[in-house]
Short mmCIF file of C-alpha atoms (C1' of nucleotides) in Angstrom, two decimals:
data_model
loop_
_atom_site.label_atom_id
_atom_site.label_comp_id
_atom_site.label_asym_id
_atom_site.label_seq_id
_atom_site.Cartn_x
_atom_site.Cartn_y
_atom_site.Cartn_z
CA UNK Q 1 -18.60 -32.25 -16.36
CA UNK Q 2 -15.42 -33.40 -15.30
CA UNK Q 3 -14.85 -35.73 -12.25
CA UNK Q 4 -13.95 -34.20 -8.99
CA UNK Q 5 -10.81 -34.28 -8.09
CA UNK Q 6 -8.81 -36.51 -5.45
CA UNK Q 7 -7.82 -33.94 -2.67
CA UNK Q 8 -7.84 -30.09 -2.69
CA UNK Q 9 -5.14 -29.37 -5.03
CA UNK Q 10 -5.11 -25.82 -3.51
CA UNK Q 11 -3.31 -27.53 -0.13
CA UNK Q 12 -1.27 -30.31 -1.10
CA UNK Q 13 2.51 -29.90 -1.28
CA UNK Q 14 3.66 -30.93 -4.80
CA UNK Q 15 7.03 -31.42 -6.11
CA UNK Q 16 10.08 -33.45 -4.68
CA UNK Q 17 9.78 -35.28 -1.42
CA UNK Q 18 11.46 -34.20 1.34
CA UNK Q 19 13.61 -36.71 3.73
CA UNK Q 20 11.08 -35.78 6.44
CA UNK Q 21 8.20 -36.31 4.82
CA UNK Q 22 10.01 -39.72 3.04
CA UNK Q 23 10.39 -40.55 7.46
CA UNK Q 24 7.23 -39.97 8.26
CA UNK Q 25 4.91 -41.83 5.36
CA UNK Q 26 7.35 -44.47 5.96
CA UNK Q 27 7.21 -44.98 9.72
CA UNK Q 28 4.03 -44.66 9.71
CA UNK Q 29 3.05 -47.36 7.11
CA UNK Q 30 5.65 -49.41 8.16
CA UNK Q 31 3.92 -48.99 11.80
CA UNK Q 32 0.11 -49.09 10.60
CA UNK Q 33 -0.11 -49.82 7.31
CA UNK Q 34 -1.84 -47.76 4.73
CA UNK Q 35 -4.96 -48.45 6.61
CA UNK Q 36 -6.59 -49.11 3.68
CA UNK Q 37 -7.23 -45.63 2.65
CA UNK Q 38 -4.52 -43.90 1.14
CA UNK Q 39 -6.50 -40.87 0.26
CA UNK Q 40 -7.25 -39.95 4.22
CA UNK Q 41 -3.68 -40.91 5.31
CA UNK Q 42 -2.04 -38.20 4.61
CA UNK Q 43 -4.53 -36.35 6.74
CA UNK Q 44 -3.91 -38.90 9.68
CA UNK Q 45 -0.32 -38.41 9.78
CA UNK Q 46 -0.19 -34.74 9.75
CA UNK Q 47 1.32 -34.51 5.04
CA UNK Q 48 0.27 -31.72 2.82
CA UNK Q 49 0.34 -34.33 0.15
CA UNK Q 50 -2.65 -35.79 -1.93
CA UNK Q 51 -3.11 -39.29 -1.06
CA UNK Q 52 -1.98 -40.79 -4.49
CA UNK Q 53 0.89 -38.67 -4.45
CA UNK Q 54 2.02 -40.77 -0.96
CA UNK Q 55 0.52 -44.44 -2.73
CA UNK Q 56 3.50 -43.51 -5.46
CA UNK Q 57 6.45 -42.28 -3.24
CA UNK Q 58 5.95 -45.42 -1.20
CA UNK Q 59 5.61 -47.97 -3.75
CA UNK Q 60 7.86 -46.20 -6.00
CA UNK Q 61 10.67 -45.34 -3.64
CA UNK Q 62 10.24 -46.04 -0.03
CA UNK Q 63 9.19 -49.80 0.25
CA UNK Q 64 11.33 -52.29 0.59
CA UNK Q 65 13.54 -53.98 -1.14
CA UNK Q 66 13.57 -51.59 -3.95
CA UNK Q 67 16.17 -51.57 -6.62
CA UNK Q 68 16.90 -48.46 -9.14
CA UNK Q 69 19.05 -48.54 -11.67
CA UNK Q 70 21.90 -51.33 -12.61
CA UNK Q 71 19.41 -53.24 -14.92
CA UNK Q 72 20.83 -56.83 -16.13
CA UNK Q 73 21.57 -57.86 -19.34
CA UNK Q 74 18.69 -60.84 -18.29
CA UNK Q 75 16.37 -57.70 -17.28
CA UNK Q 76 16.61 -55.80 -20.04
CA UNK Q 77 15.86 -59.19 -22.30
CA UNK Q 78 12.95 -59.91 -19.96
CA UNK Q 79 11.36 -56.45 -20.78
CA UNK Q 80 12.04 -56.61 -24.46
CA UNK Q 81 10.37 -59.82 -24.46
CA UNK Q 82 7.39 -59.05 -22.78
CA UNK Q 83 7.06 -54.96 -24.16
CA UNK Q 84 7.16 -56.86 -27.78
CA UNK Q 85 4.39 -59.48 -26.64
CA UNK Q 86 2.28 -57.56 -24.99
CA UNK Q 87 2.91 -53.37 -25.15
CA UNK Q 88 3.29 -50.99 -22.79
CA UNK Q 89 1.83 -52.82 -19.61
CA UNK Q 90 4.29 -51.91 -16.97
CA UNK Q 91 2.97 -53.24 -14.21
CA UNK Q 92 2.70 -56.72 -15.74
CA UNK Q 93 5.98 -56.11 -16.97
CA UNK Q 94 7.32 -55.45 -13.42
CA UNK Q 95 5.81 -58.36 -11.78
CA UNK Q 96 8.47 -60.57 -13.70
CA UNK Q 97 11.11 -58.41 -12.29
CA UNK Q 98 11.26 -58.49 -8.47
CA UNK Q 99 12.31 -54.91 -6.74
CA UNK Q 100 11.56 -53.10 -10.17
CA UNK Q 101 8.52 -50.74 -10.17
CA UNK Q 102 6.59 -50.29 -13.13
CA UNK Q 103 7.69 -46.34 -13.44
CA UNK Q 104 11.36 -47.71 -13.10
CA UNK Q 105 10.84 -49.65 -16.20
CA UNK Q 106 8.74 -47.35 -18.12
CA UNK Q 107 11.72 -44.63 -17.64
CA UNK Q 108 13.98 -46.97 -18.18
CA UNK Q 109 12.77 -48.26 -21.31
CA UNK Q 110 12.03 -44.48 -22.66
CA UNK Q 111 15.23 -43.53 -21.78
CA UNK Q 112 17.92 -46.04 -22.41
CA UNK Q 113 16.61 -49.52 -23.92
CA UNK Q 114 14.38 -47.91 -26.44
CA UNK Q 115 17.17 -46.09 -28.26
CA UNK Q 116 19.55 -48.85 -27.54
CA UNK Q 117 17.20 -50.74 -29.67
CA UNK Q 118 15.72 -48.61 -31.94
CA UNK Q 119 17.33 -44.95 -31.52
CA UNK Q 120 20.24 -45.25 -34.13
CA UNK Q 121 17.78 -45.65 -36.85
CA UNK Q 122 17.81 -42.33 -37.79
CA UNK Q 123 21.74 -41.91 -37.55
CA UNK Q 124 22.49 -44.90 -39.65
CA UNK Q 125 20.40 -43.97 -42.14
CA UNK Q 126 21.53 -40.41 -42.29
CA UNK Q 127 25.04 -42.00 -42.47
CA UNK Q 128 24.26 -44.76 -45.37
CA UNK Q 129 22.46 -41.85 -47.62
CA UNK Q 130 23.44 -38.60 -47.03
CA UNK Q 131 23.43 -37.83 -50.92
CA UNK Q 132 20.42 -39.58 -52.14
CA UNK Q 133 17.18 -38.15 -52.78
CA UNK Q 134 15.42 -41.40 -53.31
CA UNK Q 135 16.22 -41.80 -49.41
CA UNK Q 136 14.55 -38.36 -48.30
CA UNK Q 137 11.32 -39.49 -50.37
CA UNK Q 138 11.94 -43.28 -48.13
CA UNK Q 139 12.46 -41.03 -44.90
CA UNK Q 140 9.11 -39.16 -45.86
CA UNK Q 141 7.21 -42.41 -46.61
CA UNK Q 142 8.86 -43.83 -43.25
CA UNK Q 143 7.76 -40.56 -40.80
CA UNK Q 144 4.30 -41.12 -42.77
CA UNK Q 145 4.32 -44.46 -41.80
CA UNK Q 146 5.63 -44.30 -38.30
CA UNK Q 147 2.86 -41.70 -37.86
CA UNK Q 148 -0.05 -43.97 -39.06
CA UNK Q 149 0.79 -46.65 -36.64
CA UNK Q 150 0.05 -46.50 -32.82
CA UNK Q 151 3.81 -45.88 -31.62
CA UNK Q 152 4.06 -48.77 -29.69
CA UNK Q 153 2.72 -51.44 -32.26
CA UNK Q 154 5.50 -49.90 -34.77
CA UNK Q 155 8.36 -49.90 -32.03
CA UNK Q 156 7.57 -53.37 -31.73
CA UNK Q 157 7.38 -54.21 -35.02
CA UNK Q 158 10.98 -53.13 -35.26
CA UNK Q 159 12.01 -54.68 -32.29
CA UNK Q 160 10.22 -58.45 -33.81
CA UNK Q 161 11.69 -57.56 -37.35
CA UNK Q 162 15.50 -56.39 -35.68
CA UNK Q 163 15.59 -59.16 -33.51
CA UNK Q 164 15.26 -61.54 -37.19
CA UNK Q 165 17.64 -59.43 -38.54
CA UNK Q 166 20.43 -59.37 -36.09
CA UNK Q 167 19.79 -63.80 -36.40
CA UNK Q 168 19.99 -63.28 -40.19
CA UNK Q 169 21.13 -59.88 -41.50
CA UNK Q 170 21.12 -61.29 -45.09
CA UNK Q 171 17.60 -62.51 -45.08
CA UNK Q 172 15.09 -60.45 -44.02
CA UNK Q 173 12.13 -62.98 -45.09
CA UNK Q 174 13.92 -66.13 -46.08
CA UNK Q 175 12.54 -69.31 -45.01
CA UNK Q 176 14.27 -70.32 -42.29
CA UNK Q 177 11.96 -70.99 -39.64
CA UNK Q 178 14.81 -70.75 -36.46
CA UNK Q 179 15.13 -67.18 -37.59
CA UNK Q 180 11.59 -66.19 -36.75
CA UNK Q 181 10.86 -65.27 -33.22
CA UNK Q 182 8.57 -68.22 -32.72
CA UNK Q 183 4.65 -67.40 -31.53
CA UNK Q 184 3.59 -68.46 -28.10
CA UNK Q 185 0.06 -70.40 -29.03
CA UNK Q 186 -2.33 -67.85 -27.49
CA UNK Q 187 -0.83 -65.42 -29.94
CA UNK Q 188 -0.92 -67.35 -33.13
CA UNK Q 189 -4.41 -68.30 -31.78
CA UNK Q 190 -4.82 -64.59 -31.75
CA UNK Q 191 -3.37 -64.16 -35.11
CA UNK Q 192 -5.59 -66.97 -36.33
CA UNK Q 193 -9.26 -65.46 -35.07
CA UNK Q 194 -8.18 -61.89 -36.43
CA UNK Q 195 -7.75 -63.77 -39.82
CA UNK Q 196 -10.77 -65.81 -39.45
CA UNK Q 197 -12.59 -62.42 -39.37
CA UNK Q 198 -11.00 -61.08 -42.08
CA UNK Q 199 -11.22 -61.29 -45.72
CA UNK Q 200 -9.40 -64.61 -46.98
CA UNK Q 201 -7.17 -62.46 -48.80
CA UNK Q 202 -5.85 -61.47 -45.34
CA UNK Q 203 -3.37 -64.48 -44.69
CA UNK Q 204 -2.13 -64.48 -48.40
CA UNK Q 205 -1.04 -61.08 -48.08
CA UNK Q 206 0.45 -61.52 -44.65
CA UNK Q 207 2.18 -64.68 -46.59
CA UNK Q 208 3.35 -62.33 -49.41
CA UNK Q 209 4.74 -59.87 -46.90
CA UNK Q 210 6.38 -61.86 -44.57
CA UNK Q 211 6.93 -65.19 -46.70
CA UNK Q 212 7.74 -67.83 -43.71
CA UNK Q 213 7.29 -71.60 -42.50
CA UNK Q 214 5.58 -69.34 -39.93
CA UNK Q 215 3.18 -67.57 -41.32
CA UNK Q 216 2.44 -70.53 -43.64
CA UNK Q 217 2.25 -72.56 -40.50
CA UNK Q 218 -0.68 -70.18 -39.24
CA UNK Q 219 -2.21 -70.06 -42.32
CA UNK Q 220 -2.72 -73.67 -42.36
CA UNK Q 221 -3.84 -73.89 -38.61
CA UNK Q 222 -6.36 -71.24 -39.66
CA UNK Q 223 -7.15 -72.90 -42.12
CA UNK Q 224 -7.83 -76.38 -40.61
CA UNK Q 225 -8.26 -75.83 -37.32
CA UNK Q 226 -11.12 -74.14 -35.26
CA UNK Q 227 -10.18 -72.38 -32.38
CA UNK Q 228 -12.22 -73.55 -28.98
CA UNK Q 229 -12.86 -70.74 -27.34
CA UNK Q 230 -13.60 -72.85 -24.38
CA UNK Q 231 -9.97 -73.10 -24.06
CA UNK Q 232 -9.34 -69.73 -22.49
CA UNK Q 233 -11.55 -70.66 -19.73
CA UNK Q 234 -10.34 -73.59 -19.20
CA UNK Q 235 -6.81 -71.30 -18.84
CA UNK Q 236 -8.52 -68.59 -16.63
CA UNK Q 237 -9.30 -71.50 -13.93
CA UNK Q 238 -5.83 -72.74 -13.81
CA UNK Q 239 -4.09 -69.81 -12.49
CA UNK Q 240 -1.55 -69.59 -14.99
CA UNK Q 241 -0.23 -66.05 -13.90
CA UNK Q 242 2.50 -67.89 -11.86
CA UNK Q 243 4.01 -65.63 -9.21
CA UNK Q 244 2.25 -62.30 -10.81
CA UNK Q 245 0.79 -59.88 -8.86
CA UNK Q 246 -2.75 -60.21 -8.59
CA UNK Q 247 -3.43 -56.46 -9.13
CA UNK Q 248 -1.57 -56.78 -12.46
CA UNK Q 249 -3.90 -59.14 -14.23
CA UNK Q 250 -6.91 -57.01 -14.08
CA UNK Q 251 -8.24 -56.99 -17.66
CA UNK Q 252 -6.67 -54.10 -20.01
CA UNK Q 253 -7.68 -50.65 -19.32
CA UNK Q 254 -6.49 -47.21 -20.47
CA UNK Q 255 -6.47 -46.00 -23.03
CA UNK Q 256 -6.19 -47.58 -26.93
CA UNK Q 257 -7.50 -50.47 -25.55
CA UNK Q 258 -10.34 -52.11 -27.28
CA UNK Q 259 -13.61 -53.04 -25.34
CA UNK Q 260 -14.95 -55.44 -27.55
CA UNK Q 261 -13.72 -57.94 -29.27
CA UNK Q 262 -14.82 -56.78 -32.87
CA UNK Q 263 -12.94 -53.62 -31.87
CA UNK Q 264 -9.78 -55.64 -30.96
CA UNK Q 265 -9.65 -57.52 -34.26
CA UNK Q 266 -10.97 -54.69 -35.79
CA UNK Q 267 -7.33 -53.02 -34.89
CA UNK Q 268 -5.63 -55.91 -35.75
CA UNK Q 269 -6.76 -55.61 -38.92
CA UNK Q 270 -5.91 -52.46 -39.22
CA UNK Q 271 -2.60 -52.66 -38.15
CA UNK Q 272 -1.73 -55.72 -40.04
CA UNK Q 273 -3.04 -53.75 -43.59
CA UNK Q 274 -1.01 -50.80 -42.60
CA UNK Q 275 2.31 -53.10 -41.98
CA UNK Q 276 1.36 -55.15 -45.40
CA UNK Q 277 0.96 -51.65 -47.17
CA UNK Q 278 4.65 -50.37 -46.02
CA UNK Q 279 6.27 -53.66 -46.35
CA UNK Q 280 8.24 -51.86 -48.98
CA UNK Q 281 9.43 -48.90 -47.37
CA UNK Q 282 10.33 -51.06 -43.98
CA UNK Q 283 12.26 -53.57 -46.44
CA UNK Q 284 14.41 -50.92 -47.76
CA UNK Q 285 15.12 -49.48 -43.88
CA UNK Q 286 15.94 -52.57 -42.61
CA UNK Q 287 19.21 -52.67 -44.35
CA UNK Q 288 19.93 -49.94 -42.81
CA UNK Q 289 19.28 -50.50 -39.07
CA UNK Q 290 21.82 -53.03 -38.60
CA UNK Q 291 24.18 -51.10 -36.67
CA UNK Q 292 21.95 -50.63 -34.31
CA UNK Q 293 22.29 -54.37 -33.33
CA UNK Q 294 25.77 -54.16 -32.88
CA UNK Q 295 25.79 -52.87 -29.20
CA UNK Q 296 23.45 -55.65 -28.23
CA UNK Q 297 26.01 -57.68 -29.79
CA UNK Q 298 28.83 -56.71 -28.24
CA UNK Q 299 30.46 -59.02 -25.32
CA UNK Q 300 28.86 -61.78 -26.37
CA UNK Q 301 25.74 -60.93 -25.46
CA UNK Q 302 24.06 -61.88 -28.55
CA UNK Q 303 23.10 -65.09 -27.22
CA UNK Q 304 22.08 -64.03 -24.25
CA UNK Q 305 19.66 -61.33 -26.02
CA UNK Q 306 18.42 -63.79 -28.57
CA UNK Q 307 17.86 -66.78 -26.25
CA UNK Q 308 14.36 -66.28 -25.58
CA UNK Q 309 13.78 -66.10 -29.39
CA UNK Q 310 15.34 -68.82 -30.31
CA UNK Q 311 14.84 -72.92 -29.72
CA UNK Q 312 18.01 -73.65 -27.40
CA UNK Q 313 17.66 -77.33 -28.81
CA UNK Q 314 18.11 -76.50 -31.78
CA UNK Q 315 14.56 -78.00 -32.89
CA UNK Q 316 13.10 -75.82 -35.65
CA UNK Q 317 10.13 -77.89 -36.07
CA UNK Q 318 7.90 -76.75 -33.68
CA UNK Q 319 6.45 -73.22 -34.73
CA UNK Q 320 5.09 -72.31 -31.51
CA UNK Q 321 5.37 -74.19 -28.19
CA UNK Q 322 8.99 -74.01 -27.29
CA UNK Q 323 9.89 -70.20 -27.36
CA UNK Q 324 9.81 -69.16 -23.74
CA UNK Q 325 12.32 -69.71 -21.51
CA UNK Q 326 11.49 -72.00 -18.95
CA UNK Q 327 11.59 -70.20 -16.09
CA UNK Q 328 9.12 -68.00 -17.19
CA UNK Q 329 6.58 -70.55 -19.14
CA UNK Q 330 3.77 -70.18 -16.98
CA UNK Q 331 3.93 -66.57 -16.18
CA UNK Q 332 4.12 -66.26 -20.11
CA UNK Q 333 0.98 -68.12 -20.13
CA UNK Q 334 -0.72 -65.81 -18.22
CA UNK Q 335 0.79 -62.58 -19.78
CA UNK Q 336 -0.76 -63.86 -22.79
CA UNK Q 337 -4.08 -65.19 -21.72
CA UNK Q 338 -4.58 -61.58 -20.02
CA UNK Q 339 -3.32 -60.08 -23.52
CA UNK Q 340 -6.34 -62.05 -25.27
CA UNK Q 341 -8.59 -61.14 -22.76
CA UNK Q 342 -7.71 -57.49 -23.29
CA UNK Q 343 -8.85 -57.92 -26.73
CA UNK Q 344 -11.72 -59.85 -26.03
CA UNK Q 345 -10.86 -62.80 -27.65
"C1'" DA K 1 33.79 -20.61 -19.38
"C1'" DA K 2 29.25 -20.21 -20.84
"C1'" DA K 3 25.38 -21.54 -23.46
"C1'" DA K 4 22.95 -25.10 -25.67
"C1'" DT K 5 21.50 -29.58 -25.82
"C1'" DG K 6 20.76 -34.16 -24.10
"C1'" DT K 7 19.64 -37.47 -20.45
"C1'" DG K 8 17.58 -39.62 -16.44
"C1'" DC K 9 14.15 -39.90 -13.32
"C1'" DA K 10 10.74 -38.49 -9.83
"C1'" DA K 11 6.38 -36.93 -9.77
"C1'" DC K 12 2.03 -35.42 -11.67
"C1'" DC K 13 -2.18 -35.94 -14.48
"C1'" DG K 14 -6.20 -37.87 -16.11
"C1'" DC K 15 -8.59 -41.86 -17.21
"C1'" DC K 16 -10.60 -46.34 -16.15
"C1'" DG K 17 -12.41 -50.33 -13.53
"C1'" DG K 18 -13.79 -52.24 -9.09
"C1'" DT K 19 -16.26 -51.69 -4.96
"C1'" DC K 20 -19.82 -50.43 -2.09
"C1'" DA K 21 -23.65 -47.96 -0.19
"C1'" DT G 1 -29.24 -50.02 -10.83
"C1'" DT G 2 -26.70 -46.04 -10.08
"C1'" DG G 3 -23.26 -42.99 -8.81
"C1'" DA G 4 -19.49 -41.63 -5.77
"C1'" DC G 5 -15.17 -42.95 -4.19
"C1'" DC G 6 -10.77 -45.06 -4.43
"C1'" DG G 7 -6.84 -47.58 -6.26
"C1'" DG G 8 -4.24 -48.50 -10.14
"C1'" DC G 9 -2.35 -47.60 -14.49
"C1'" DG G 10 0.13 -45.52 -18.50
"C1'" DG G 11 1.42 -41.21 -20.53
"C1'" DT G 12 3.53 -37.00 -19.83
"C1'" DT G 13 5.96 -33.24 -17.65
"C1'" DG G 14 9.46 -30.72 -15.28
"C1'" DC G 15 13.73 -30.31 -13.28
"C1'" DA G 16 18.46 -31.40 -12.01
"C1'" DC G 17 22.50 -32.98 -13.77
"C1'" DA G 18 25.68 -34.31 -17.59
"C1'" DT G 19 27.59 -33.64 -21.94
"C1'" DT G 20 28.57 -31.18 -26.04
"C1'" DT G 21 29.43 -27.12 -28.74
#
DNA sequence: AAAATGTGCAACCGCCGGTCA
DNA sequence: TTGACCGGCGGTTGCACATTT
């Protein structure tokens, strides 16, 4: 039996907003507040609308201090950086981005940044081999593989794996440590306890796929070091969500997210065997995807893009610690600690 | 000029977790 | 302890407008 739903569809007003309506839910919260109860409000100030549909116009559109459109250059870097570390959270993702709602991002990301990213895959690759049947047998292997992996691990896949290339077009697993987009801790620690419940094999084969000081870094670390799990509390109790909304750091919910922490390795796992089994068939599309970095590098912006990938000191020693730009360390901190305690590590 | 196609975005839908009686 | 209610979230839809054919 399905749950009962929110207001009586039958006499709410759907659809766009009106300016009078837009008036009066915003005089009146700006007046009385939402009173706690956005369900009965509409009631109390005389809408046809179902309560949630008022909650979104207002935080969406009539509060304060919102901003739509004209996304920055820093922006946009901000949300790639934080949709490849931690998915499709918007409303974590908008808590780094004062004025910004979380549907504001999400459409915006859908719309333009995706494709500006990833969307002239399939053009370039049409271009590079319109005559050759070995590609159409790649392109079938790639739809295959693109449909066996959750959309949004794969789109960030390519994102972590575009962002080396643009660094390093002519090495896509050389050695060179700077060119790897370097692991906060909490995810190599992540990394790390997937292994740890994996088959040894596990790390050799992510070592084989993606031969770097990286990997090899984490391998050793797994190999040597036992993660404290006491750690995370010791995280939790220092309030390292920085300036983030407090309504943002609930733990993960929604759907495809695990509820156990077997079933959040479990699809670690997973996804890691399905990347090491197409290694091939993403090695030989890489090549060509690298026009799609050329927008991003237009106007110098390459820097600018890459700068929160990248060591600005120039130190390639350190695997892990320095990766974040400083202005966002501790909110990082947080993203991450609330990604782990999605999974239930 | 008209039709087809693409794009951007506001709004809706359904699910989930927290709260409280 | 349980179940109803509510807020919040991410995914999806639908429509207006823009661009291309």
């Amino acid at each position: 039996m399905g749950r009962a739903p929110c207001c009586d569809k039958a006499n709410v007003k759907k659809g766009p907003w009106s300016p009078e309506e837009d008036t009066t839910l915003k005089s009146y919260i700006e007046t009385n507040g939402t009173g706690g109860n956005w369900i009965a409000l509409p009631q109390k100030i005389g809408l046809k609308r179902c309560g949630k549909s008022c909650r979104l116009r207002w935080l969406n559109y009539l509060r304060p201090n919102i901003k739509h459109g004209g996304f920055t250059e820093e922006e946009d870097n901000i949300i790639c950086s934080l949709y490849i570390s931690i998915g499709s959270r918007w409303s974590i993702i908008a808590a780094q981005l004062p004025g910004r709602t979380d549907n504001d991002i999400k459409n915006y990301w859908n719309t333009r940044l995706k494709k500006k990213l990833l969307g002239k895959r399939k053009q370039s690759t049409n271009n590079t081999n319109n005559n050759s049947l070995m590609m159409n047998q790649k392109d079938t292997d790639e739809n295959s593989y693109s449909n066996s992996l959750s959309s949004s691990a794969l789109e960030r896949l390519q994102l972590h794996m575009q962002l080396q290339t643009l660094q390093n077009p002519f090495g896509f697993y050389n050695n060179n440590l700077s060119v790897w987009p370097k692991l906060h801790p909490s995810q190599e620690k992540m990394i790390q306890i997937s292994l740890q419940n994996s088959n040894n094999n596990t790390m050799m084969q992510l070592q084989s796929a993606f031969p770097s000081p990286q990997v090899e870094c984490l391998e050793n670390i797994s190999n040597s070091v036992p993660f404290d799990a006491s750690e995370n509390n010791d995280n939790n109790n220092n309030n390292h969500y920085g300036s983030m909304d407090a309504s943002s750091v609930a733990p993960i919910r929604g759907q495809g997210v695990e509820k156990s922490s077997n079933e959040g390795i479990q699809r670690l796992e997973n996804e890691l065997d399905e990347i090491l089994n197409n290694r091939n068939i993403i090695a030989t599309t890489m090549e060509d995807e690298f026009d799609c970095f050329k927008e991003m590098n237009n106007n110098g912006s390459k820097d600018q893009s890459l700068i929160w990938w990248s060591n600005e000191s120039g130190d390639t020693k350190s695997g892990s610690s320095n990766s974040w730009d400083s202005s966002t360390n501790l909110i990082q901190e947080g993203i991450f600690q609330d990604y782990e305690l999605g999974y239930g590590l």
